[in-house]
XYZ file of N, CA and C in Angstrom:
339
model
N 1.174 -0.972 -0.456
C -0.256 0.023 0.245
C 0.338 1.142 0.241
N 2.034 1.404 0.600
C 2.465 2.173 0.496
C 3.542 1.909 -0.648
N 4.053 1.864 -1.015
C 4.731 1.547 -2.761
C 3.097 2.714 -3.381
N 2.142 2.225 -2.990
C 0.982 2.809 -4.215
C 1.792 4.622 -4.128
N 1.156 4.522 -2.796
C 1.408 5.978 -2.375
C 3.031 7.029 -3.250
N 3.178 6.585 -2.868
C 5.044 6.603 -3.255
C 4.842 6.645 -5.194
N 4.663 5.642 -5.836
C 4.419 6.036 -7.100
C 2.848 7.283 -7.767
N 2.475 7.640 -6.975
C 1.433 8.392 -6.486
C 2.014 9.618 -6.618
N 3.098 9.598 -5.692
C 3.832 10.361 -5.815
C 4.573 11.364 -6.334
N 5.485 9.762 -6.924
C 6.591 10.478 -7.909
C 5.579 10.767 -9.817
N 4.549 9.765 -9.815
C 4.089 11.206 -10.691
C 2.819 12.032 -10.696
N 2.947 12.328 -9.791
C 2.979 13.787 -8.954
C 3.966 14.828 -10.219
N 4.812 14.710 -9.079
C 5.975 15.059 -9.772
C 6.697 15.221 -10.768
N 6.717 13.827 -11.753
C 6.936 13.794 -12.901
C 5.451 15.284 -13.728
N 4.655 14.993 -13.614
C 4.028 16.242 -14.135
C 3.855 17.409 -14.059
N 4.333 17.243 -12.930
C 4.332 19.298 -11.942
C 6.115 19.514 -12.867
N 7.170 18.543 -12.703
C 8.144 18.669 -13.227
C 8.027 19.204 -15.059
N 6.970 18.180 -15.544
C 7.168 18.317 -17.162
C 6.333 19.552 -17.270
N 4.632 19.616 -17.175
C 4.733 20.877 -17.239
C 5.977 22.502 -16.812
N 6.998 22.167 -15.726
C 7.261 23.554 -15.552
C 8.652 23.747 -16.216
N 8.743 22.927 -17.390
C 9.450 22.573 -18.668
C 9.208 22.949 -19.949
N 8.170 22.350 -20.687
C 7.019 23.200 -21.276
C 6.866 24.494 -20.893
N 6.470 24.699 -20.009
C 6.731 26.308 -20.129
C 7.956 26.999 -20.015
N 8.676 26.560 -19.175
C 9.890 26.788 -20.197
C 10.774 27.040 -21.455
N 10.081 25.592 -22.235
C 10.176 26.111 -23.210
C 9.752 26.511 -24.201
N 8.054 26.981 -23.728
C 7.515 28.158 -24.267
C 7.430 29.338 -24.547
N 8.636 29.842 -23.425
C 8.636 30.977 -23.500
C 10.093 31.116 -24.002
N 10.839 30.584 -23.920
C 12.049 30.168 -24.419
C 12.066 31.153 -26.033
N 10.898 29.379 -26.679
C 10.288 29.748 -28.297
C 10.392 31.584 -27.897
N 8.799 31.705 -27.378
C 8.398 33.400 -27.436
C 9.807 33.936 -27.286
N 10.827 34.317 -26.802
C 11.580 34.961 -26.849
C 12.282 34.892 -28.043
N 12.750 33.819 -28.406
C 13.841 32.850 -30.159
C 12.589 34.325 -30.597
N 11.428 34.140 -31.083
C 10.484 34.786 -32.109
C 11.000 35.933 -32.625
N 10.225 36.547 -30.968
C 10.653 38.353 -30.583
C 12.221 38.585 -31.482
N 12.996 37.511 -31.252
C 14.994 38.479 -31.485
C 15.078 37.694 -32.765
N 13.979 37.636 -33.729
C 14.559 36.830 -35.001
C 12.390 37.544 -35.672
N 12.433 38.162 -34.858
C 11.805 39.430 -36.167
C 10.033 38.545 -36.178
N 9.920 37.103 -35.460
C 8.978 36.227 -35.624
C 8.853 35.305 -36.693
N 8.328 35.962 -37.368
C 8.446 35.061 -38.070
C 7.679 33.311 -39.137
N 8.199 32.427 -39.414
C 7.532 31.282 -40.188
C 8.526 30.103 -38.659
N 7.671 29.381 -38.487
C 8.645 28.548 -37.461
C 9.491 28.125 -37.576
N 10.765 27.106 -37.018
C 11.673 26.474 -37.481
C 11.143 25.006 -37.608
N 11.350 24.630 -38.946
C 11.162 22.611 -39.294
C 9.742 23.294 -38.707
N 9.164 21.262 -38.296
C 7.477 21.899 -38.520
C 6.536 22.041 -39.734
N 5.456 21.726 -39.567
C 4.788 21.554 -41.084
C 5.458 23.053 -42.433
N 5.912 23.397 -41.720
C 5.918 24.733 -43.239
C 6.784 24.078 -44.057
N 7.868 23.662 -42.997
C 9.698 22.559 -43.796
C 9.201 21.882 -44.111
N 7.891 20.968 -44.269
C 6.705 19.172 -44.828
C 6.996 19.797 -46.040
N 6.108 20.533 -45.969
C 5.498 21.326 -47.502
C 6.062 21.855 -48.783
N 7.487 21.987 -47.734
C 8.457 22.914 -48.461
C 9.129 22.240 -49.026
N 9.226 21.328 -48.388
C 10.372 19.931 -49.053
C 9.581 19.096 -50.025
N 8.051 19.105 -49.379
C 8.019 18.107 -51.313
C 7.445 19.014 -51.981
N 7.569 20.186 -51.648
C 7.304 20.823 -52.821
C 8.483 21.083 -53.810
N 9.955 20.773 -53.161
C 11.220 21.017 -53.847
C 10.892 19.217 -54.729
N 10.351 18.461 -54.003
C 10.800 17.186 -54.520
C 10.143 17.463 -55.898
N 8.580 17.512 -54.978
C 7.855 17.054 -56.660
C 8.300 17.824 -57.824
N 8.974 19.101 -57.401
C 9.112 20.267 -58.875
C 11.024 19.199 -59.441
N 11.417 19.193 -58.745
C 12.436 18.473 -59.594
C 12.515 16.881 -59.955
N 11.109 16.346 -59.258
C 11.046 15.544 -59.858
C 10.488 15.261 -60.850
N 9.671 16.466 -61.237
C 8.715 17.067 -62.793
C 9.718 17.640 -63.504
N 10.768 18.340 -63.429
C 11.684 19.181 -64.005
C 12.997 17.854 -64.885
N 13.219 16.817 -63.999
C 14.288 16.278 -64.031
C 14.058 15.403 -65.327
N 12.093 14.465 -65.187
C 11.878 13.382 -66.047
C 11.620 13.947 -67.597
N 11.266 15.941 -67.616
C 10.904 16.165 -68.393
C 12.409 16.321 -69.448
N 13.148 16.603 -68.737
C 14.401 17.456 -69.497
C 15.287 16.065 -69.521
N 14.996 14.547 -69.060
C 15.676 12.988 -69.370
C 14.674 12.605 -70.287
N 13.851 13.049 -71.207
C 13.060 12.823 -71.615
C 13.611 13.336 -73.544
N 13.446 14.624 -72.748
C 13.888 15.759 -73.915
C 16.108 15.637 -74.255
N 16.061 14.953 -73.231
C 17.213 14.884 -74.268
C 17.741 13.393 -74.638
N 16.725 12.110 -74.273
C 16.765 11.032 -74.770
C 16.442 11.028 -76.296
N 15.672 12.347 -76.022
C 14.973 12.548 -78.238
C 16.032 13.030 -78.356
N 15.926 14.250 -78.581
C 17.236 14.960 -78.937
C 18.582 14.205 -79.269
N 18.648 13.735 -78.433
C 20.358 12.562 -78.998
C 20.422 11.151 -79.726
N 18.159 10.507 -79.584
C 18.349 10.089 -81.080
C 17.924 10.756 -82.301
N 17.650 11.623 -82.715
C 17.042 12.696 -83.736
C 18.657 12.570 -83.610
N 19.353 12.751 -83.525
C 20.827 13.092 -84.215
C 21.754 12.127 -84.754
N 21.261 11.142 -83.681
C 22.048 9.628 -83.921
C 21.321 9.580 -85.343
N 19.908 9.326 -85.690
C 19.221 8.369 -86.979
C 18.356 9.970 -87.998
N 19.009 11.113 -87.452
C 17.971 12.634 -88.201
C 17.563 12.060 -88.721
N 16.541 12.042 -87.658
C 14.481 12.178 -87.654
C 14.293 13.225 -86.639
N 14.871 14.576 -87.435
C 14.876 15.850 -86.566
C 13.127 16.570 -87.210
N 12.235 16.937 -85.973
C 12.448 16.663 -85.237
C 11.058 15.591 -83.908
N 11.284 14.423 -84.972
C 10.565 13.560 -84.303
C 10.407 12.856 -83.172
N 11.514 12.232 -82.699
C 12.008 11.761 -81.283
C 11.865 12.087 -80.793
N 12.662 13.574 -80.815
C 12.446 14.264 -79.528
C 10.932 14.730 -79.633
N 10.232 14.882 -80.343
C 8.725 15.265 -79.934
C 8.187 14.262 -78.879
N 8.801 13.461 -78.815
C 7.705 12.198 -78.638
C 7.852 12.254 -77.840
N 9.705 11.526 -76.832
C 10.529 11.705 -75.862
C 10.213 12.545 -75.338
N 10.127 14.245 -75.388
C 9.353 14.893 -75.036
C 8.287 15.144 -73.844
N 7.362 14.221 -74.953
C 5.807 14.368 -74.322
C 5.802 12.399 -73.658
N 6.765 11.580 -73.674
C 6.885 10.700 -72.855
C 7.611 11.096 -71.621
N 8.591 11.907 -71.047
C 8.890 12.937 -70.208
C 7.892 13.744 -69.642
N 7.004 14.536 -69.730
C 6.264 15.167 -69.183
C 5.681 14.355 -69.333
N 4.569 13.030 -69.805
C 3.999 12.072 -69.241
C 4.603 11.173 -67.679
N 5.603 10.515 -67.602
C 6.908 10.590 -66.595
C 6.674 11.544 -65.495
N 6.537 12.553 -65.549
C 6.485 13.212 -65.005
C 5.211 13.567 -63.802
N 4.109 13.512 -64.261
C 3.156 13.359 -64.279
C 2.557 12.391 -63.586
N 2.959 11.631 -63.930
C 3.086 10.162 -63.501
C 3.758 10.272 -61.717
N 5.390 11.114 -61.763
C 5.486 10.787 -60.386
C 5.133 11.902 -59.728
N 4.611 13.042 -60.341
C 3.979 13.183 -59.505
C 2.579 13.260 -58.801
N 1.750 12.649 -59.488
C 0.781 11.658 -59.094
C 1.089 10.388 -57.808
N 1.697 9.861 -58.861
C 3.083 8.630 -57.106
C 3.018 9.239 -56.023
N 3.504 10.724 -55.373
C 3.990 10.921 -54.913
C 2.662 11.724 -53.693
N 1.824 12.601 -54.425
C 0.487 13.351 -53.974
C -0.428 12.224 -53.368
N -0.775 10.797 -54.591
C -2.183 10.109 -54.334
C -1.374 9.321 -52.975
N -2.478 9.050 -52.201
C -3.288 7.904 -51.419
C -2.171 6.557 -51.361
N -2.182 6.179 -51.237
C -1.597 4.918 -50.937
C -2.215 3.658 -51.252
N -3.341 3.895 -51.309
C -5.027 2.913 -51.848
C -5.071 3.568 -53.561
N -4.675 5.027 -53.739
C -4.750 5.058 -55.207
C -4.024 4.466 -55.512
N -2.219 3.854 -55.294
C -1.605 3.735 -56.385
C -1.569 2.042 -56.281
N -2.651 1.823 -55.199
C -2.056 -0.266 -55.378
C -1.343 -0.448 -54.923
N -0.561 0.316 -53.368
C 0.150 -0.119 -53.043
C -0.407 -1.251 -51.900
N -1.377 -0.386 -51.818
C -1.826 -2.099 -50.369
C -1.944 -0.759 -48.566
């Protein structure tokens, strides 16, 4: 019976300590925002959204550039200007859109289960 009381006292002490630490952390964060002029919080959802946006953009542009380069080089080798460039540029755009879809779609829509 004595151990139950000691455990509940320890739990109460830990909760009180956690609340004090959270309050101190919140005040330090508020001070930091005042010093840096407010602004957006570092990390968090804004950073994740920015990272996702750059990932989608780079994958889309890379797919288009790879398709265009393959088509351009194939045209030079085979002398079919500009038909293979147009074909592979279209394939690159399609691959870019597919990459964006894979990134943005929920797993169920992708067929990944």
